[in-house]
Coordinates of C-alpha atoms and ligand atoms in Angstrom, one line a residue:
X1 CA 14.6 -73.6 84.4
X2 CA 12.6 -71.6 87.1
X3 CA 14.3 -68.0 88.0
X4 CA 13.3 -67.4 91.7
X5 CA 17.2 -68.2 92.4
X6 CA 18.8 -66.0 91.0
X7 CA 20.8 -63.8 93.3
X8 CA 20.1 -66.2 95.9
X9 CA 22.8 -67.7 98.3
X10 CA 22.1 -70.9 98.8
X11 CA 24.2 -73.9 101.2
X12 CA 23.7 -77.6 101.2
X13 CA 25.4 -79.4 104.1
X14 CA 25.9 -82.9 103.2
X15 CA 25.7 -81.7 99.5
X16 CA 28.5 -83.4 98.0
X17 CA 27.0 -87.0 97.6
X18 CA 23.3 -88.3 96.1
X19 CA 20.5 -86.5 97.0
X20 CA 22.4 -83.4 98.4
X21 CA 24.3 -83.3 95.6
X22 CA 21.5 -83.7 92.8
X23 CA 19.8 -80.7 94.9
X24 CA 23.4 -78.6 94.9
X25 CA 23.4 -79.2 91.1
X26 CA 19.4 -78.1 90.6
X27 CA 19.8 -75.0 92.6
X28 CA 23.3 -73.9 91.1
X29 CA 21.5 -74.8 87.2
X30 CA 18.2 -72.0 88.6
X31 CA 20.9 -69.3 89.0
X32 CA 21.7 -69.6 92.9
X33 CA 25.4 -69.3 94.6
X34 CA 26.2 -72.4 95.8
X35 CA 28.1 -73.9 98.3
X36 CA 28.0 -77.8 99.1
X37 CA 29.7 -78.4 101.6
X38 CA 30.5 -82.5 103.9
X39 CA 33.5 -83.7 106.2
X40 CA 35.4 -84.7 103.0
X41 CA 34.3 -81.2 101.2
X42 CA 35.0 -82.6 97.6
X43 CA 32.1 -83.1 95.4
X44 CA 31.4 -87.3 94.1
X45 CA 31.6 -85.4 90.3
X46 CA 33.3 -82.3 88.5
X47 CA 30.4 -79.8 89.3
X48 CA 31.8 -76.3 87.9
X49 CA 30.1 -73.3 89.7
X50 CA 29.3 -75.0 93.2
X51 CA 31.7 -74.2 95.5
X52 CA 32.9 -76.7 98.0
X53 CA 34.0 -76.6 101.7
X54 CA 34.4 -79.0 104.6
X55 CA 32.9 -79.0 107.2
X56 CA 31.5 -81.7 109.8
X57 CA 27.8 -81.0 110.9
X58 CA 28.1 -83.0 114.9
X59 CA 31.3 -79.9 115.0
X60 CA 29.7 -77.1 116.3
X61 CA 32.4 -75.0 116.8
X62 CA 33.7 -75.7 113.1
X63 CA 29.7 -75.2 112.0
X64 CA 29.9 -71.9 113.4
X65 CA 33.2 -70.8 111.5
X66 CA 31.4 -72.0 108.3
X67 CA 28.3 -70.5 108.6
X68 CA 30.6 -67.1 109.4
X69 CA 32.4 -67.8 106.4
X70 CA 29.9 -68.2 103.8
X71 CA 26.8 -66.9 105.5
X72 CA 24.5 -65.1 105.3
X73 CA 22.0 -67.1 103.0
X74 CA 18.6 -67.8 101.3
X75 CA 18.5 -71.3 101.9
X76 CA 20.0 -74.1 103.9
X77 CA 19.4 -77.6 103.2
X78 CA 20.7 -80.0 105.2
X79 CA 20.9 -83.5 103.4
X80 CA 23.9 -85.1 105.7
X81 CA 23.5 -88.4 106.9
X82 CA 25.2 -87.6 109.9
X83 CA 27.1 -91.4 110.7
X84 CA 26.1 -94.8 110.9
X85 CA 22.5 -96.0 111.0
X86 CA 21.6 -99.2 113.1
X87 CA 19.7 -102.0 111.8
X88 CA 17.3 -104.8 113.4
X89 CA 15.2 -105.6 116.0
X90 CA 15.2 -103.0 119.3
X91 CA 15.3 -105.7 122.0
X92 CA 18.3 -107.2 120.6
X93 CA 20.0 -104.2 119.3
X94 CA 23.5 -102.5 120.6
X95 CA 22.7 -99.2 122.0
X96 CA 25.1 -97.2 121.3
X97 CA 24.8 -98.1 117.9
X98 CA 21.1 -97.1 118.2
X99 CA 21.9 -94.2 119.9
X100 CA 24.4 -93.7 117.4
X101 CA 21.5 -93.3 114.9
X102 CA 20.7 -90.0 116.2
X103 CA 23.8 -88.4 114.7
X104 CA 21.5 -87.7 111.8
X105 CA 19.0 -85.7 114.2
X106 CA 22.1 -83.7 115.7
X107 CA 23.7 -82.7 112.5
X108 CA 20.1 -81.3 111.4
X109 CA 19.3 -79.3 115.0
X110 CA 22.8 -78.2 115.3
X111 CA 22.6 -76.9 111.7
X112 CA 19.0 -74.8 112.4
X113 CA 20.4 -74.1 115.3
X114 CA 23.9 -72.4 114.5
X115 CA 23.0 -72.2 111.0
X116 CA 19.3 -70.5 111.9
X117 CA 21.2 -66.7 113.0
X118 CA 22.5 -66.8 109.6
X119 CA 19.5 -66.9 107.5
X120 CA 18.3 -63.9 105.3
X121 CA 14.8 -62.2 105.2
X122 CA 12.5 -64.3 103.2
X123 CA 14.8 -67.3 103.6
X124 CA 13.9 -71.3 103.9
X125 CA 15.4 -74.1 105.3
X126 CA 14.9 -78.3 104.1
X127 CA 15.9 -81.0 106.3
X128 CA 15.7 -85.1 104.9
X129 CA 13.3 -86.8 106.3
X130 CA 12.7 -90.7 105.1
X131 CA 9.4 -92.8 104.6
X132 CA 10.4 -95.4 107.4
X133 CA 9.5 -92.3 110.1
X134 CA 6.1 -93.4 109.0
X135 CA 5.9 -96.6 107.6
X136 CA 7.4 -99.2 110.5
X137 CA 9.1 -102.3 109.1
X138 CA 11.1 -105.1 110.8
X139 CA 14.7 -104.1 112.0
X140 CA 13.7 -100.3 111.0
X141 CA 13.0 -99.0 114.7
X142 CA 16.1 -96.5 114.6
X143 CA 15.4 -94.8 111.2
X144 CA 11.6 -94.5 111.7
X145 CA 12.4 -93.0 115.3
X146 CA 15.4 -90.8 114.0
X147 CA 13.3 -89.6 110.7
X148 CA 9.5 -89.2 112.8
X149 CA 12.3 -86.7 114.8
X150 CA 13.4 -85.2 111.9
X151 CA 9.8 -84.5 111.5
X152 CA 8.7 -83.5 114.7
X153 CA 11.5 -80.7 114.5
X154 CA 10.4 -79.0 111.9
X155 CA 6.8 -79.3 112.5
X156 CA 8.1 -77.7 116.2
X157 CA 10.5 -74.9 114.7
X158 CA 8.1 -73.3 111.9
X159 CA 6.4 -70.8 114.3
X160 CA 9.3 -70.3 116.2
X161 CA 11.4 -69.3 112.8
X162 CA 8.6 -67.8 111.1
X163 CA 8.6 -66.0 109.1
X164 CA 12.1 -67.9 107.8
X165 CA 10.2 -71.1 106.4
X166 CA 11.4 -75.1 107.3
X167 CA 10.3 -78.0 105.5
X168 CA 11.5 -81.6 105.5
X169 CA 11.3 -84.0 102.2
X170 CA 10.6 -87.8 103.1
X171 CA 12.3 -90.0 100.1
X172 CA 11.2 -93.4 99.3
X173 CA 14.4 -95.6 98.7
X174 CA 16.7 -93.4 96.6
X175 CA 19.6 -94.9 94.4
X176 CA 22.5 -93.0 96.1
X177 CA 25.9 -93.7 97.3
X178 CA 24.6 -94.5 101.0
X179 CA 24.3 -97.9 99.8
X180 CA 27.1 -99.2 99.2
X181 CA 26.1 -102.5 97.5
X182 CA 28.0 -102.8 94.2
X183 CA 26.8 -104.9 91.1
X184 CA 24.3 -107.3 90.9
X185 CA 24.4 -107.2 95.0
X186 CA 23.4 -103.2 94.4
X187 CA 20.5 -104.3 91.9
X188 CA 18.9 -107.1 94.1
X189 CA 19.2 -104.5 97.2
X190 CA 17.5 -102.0 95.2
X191 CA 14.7 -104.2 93.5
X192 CA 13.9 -106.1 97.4
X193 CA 13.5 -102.9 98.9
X194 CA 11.3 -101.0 96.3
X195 CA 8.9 -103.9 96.0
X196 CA 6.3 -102.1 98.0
X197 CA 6.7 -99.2 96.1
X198 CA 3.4 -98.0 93.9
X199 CA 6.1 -96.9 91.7
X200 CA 8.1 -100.3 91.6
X201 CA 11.9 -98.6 91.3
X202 CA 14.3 -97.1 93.3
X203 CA 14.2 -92.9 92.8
X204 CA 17.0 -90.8 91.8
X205 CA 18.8 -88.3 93.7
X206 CA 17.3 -85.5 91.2
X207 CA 13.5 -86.6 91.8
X208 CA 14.3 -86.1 95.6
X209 CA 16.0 -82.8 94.9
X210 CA 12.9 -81.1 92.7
X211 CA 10.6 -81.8 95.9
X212 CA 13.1 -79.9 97.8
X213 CA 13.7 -76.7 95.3
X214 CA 9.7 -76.7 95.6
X215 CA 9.8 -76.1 99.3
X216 CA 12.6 -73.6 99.1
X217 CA 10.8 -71.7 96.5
X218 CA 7.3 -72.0 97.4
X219 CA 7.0 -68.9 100.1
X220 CA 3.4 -70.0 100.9
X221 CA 4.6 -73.7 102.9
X222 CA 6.4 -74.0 105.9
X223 CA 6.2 -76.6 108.9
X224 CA 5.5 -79.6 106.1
X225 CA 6.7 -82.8 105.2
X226 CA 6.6 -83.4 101.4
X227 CA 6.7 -87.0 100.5
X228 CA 8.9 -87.9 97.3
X229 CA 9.0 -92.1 97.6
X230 CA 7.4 -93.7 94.7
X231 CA 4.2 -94.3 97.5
X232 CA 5.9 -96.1 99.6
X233 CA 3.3 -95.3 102.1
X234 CA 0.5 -96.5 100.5
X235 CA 1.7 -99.3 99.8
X236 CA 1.6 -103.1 101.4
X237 CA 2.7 -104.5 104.0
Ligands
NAP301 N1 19.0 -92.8 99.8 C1 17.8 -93.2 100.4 O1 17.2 -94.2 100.0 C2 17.2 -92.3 101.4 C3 15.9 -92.6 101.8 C4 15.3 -91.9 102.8 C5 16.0 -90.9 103.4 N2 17.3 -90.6 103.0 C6 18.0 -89.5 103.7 O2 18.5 -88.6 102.7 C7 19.6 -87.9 103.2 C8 20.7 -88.0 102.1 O3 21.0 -89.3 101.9 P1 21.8 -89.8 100.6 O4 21.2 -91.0 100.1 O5 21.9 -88.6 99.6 O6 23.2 -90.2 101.2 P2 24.7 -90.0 100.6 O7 24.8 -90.2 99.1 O8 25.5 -91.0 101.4 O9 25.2 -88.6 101.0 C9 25.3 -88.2 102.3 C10 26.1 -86.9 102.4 O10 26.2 -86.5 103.8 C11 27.5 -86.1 104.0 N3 27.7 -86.3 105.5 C12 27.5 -87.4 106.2 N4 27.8 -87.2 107.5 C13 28.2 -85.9 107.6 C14 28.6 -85.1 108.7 N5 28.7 -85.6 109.9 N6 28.9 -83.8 108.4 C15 28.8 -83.3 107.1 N7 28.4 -84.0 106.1 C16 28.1 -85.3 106.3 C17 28.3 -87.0 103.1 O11 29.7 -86.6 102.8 P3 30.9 -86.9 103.8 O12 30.9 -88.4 104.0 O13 32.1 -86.4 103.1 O14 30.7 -86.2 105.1 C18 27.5 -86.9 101.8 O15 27.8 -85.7 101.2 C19 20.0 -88.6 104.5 O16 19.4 -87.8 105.6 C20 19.3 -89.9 104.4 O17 19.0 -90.4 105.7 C21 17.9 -91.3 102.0

């Protein structure tokens, strides 16, 4: 397992659940302190070594006790979904719900934003991206806006943090607790929406979380978005 963690301090907001998790559980395996932390702050699994708090990233006041708590750190990844995320077609959407969406965009900025004065010399941050930001599909208008965003922000705040680093990771469809499907429901979910995928299967949490210990680690990228989705975008429709 690679060594560039150890003695690092590393926090992963919304990292008690799939691909936060998986990354919690890669970085705490490479020798890094780790702290997972989500508004439940108890981990899906028994993860021994990763400590756990709770914390709610749309709180900012409560964001700024924990990062004063358990700052300051290497690495901050911020893998929270945030809330609910609206589905179908704009015109005949609710607009709360769409606006709703954005929770996922004001978890991240208030997290690089409180989170950002807490951050070591030499440190990196990941947000969670998603391949609809750039692949546009019917009834996807909110989670392409939400993730192109997601992407725009850290394009935006690499000179302005630099020489900290920020990176986002864009997964394919992911097999992860967000869905809540169950059974053969779960499998026909899963198969239907990684159709289109050059690599015709869901991913895994972990597959996710290894594009985002590269970014952390790899001191010569910053301001990037590193696709992990089975080619979702190459492929049709
Ligand atoms: N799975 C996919 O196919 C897929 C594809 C593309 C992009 N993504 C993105 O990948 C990221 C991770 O998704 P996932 O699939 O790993 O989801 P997940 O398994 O549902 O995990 C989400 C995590 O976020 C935490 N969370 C949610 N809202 C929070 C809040 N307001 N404050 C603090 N923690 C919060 C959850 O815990 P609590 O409920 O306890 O707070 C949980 O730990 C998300 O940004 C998602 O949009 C996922």
């Amino acid at each position: 397992m690679m060594s560039d963690f150890q003695g690092k301090k590393a926090i992963v907001l919304g990292g008690t659940s799939g691909i936060g998790l998986a990354t919690a559980k890669l970085l705490q395996q490479a020798g890094a302190e780790v702290i997972a932390a989500s508004r439940r702050g108890h981990l899906d699994e028994e993860c021994p070594g990763i400590r756990v708090d709770a914390v709610d990233v749309l709180d900012r006041d409560a964001l700024g006790e924990f990062f004063i708590r358990h700052g300051p750190m290497d690495y901050l990844v911020n893998a929270a979904t945030g809330g609910a995320r609206a589905t179908g077609p704009f015109l005949e959407m609710d607009l709360d719900g769409f606006q709703g969406s954005f929770a996922k965009l004001w978890g991240y900025t208030n997290s690089v934003r409180i989170g950002g004065h807490h951050m070591k010399a030499g440190g990196a941050l990941v947000l969670v991206s998603g391949y609809p930001a750039r692949k546009y599909g019917p009834g996807y208008i909110a989670i392409s806006t939400v993730g192109n965003a997601v992407e725009g922000f850290v394009r935006g705040m690499a000179p302005e943090l630099a020489p900290i680093r920020i990176n986002a990771v864009s997964p394919g469809l992911i097999d992860t607790p967000m869905f809540p499907q169950q059974g053969p429901a779960r499998q026909r979910f899963l198969e239907d929406g990684t159709r289109h995928h050059l690599v015709q299967r869901a991913g895994k949490a972990e597959e996710v979380a290894r594009g985002i210990l590269f970014l952390l680690e790899n001191e010569f990228v910053t301001g990037t978005v590193l696709d992990v989705d089975g080619g979702a975008l190459l492929a049709n429709p």
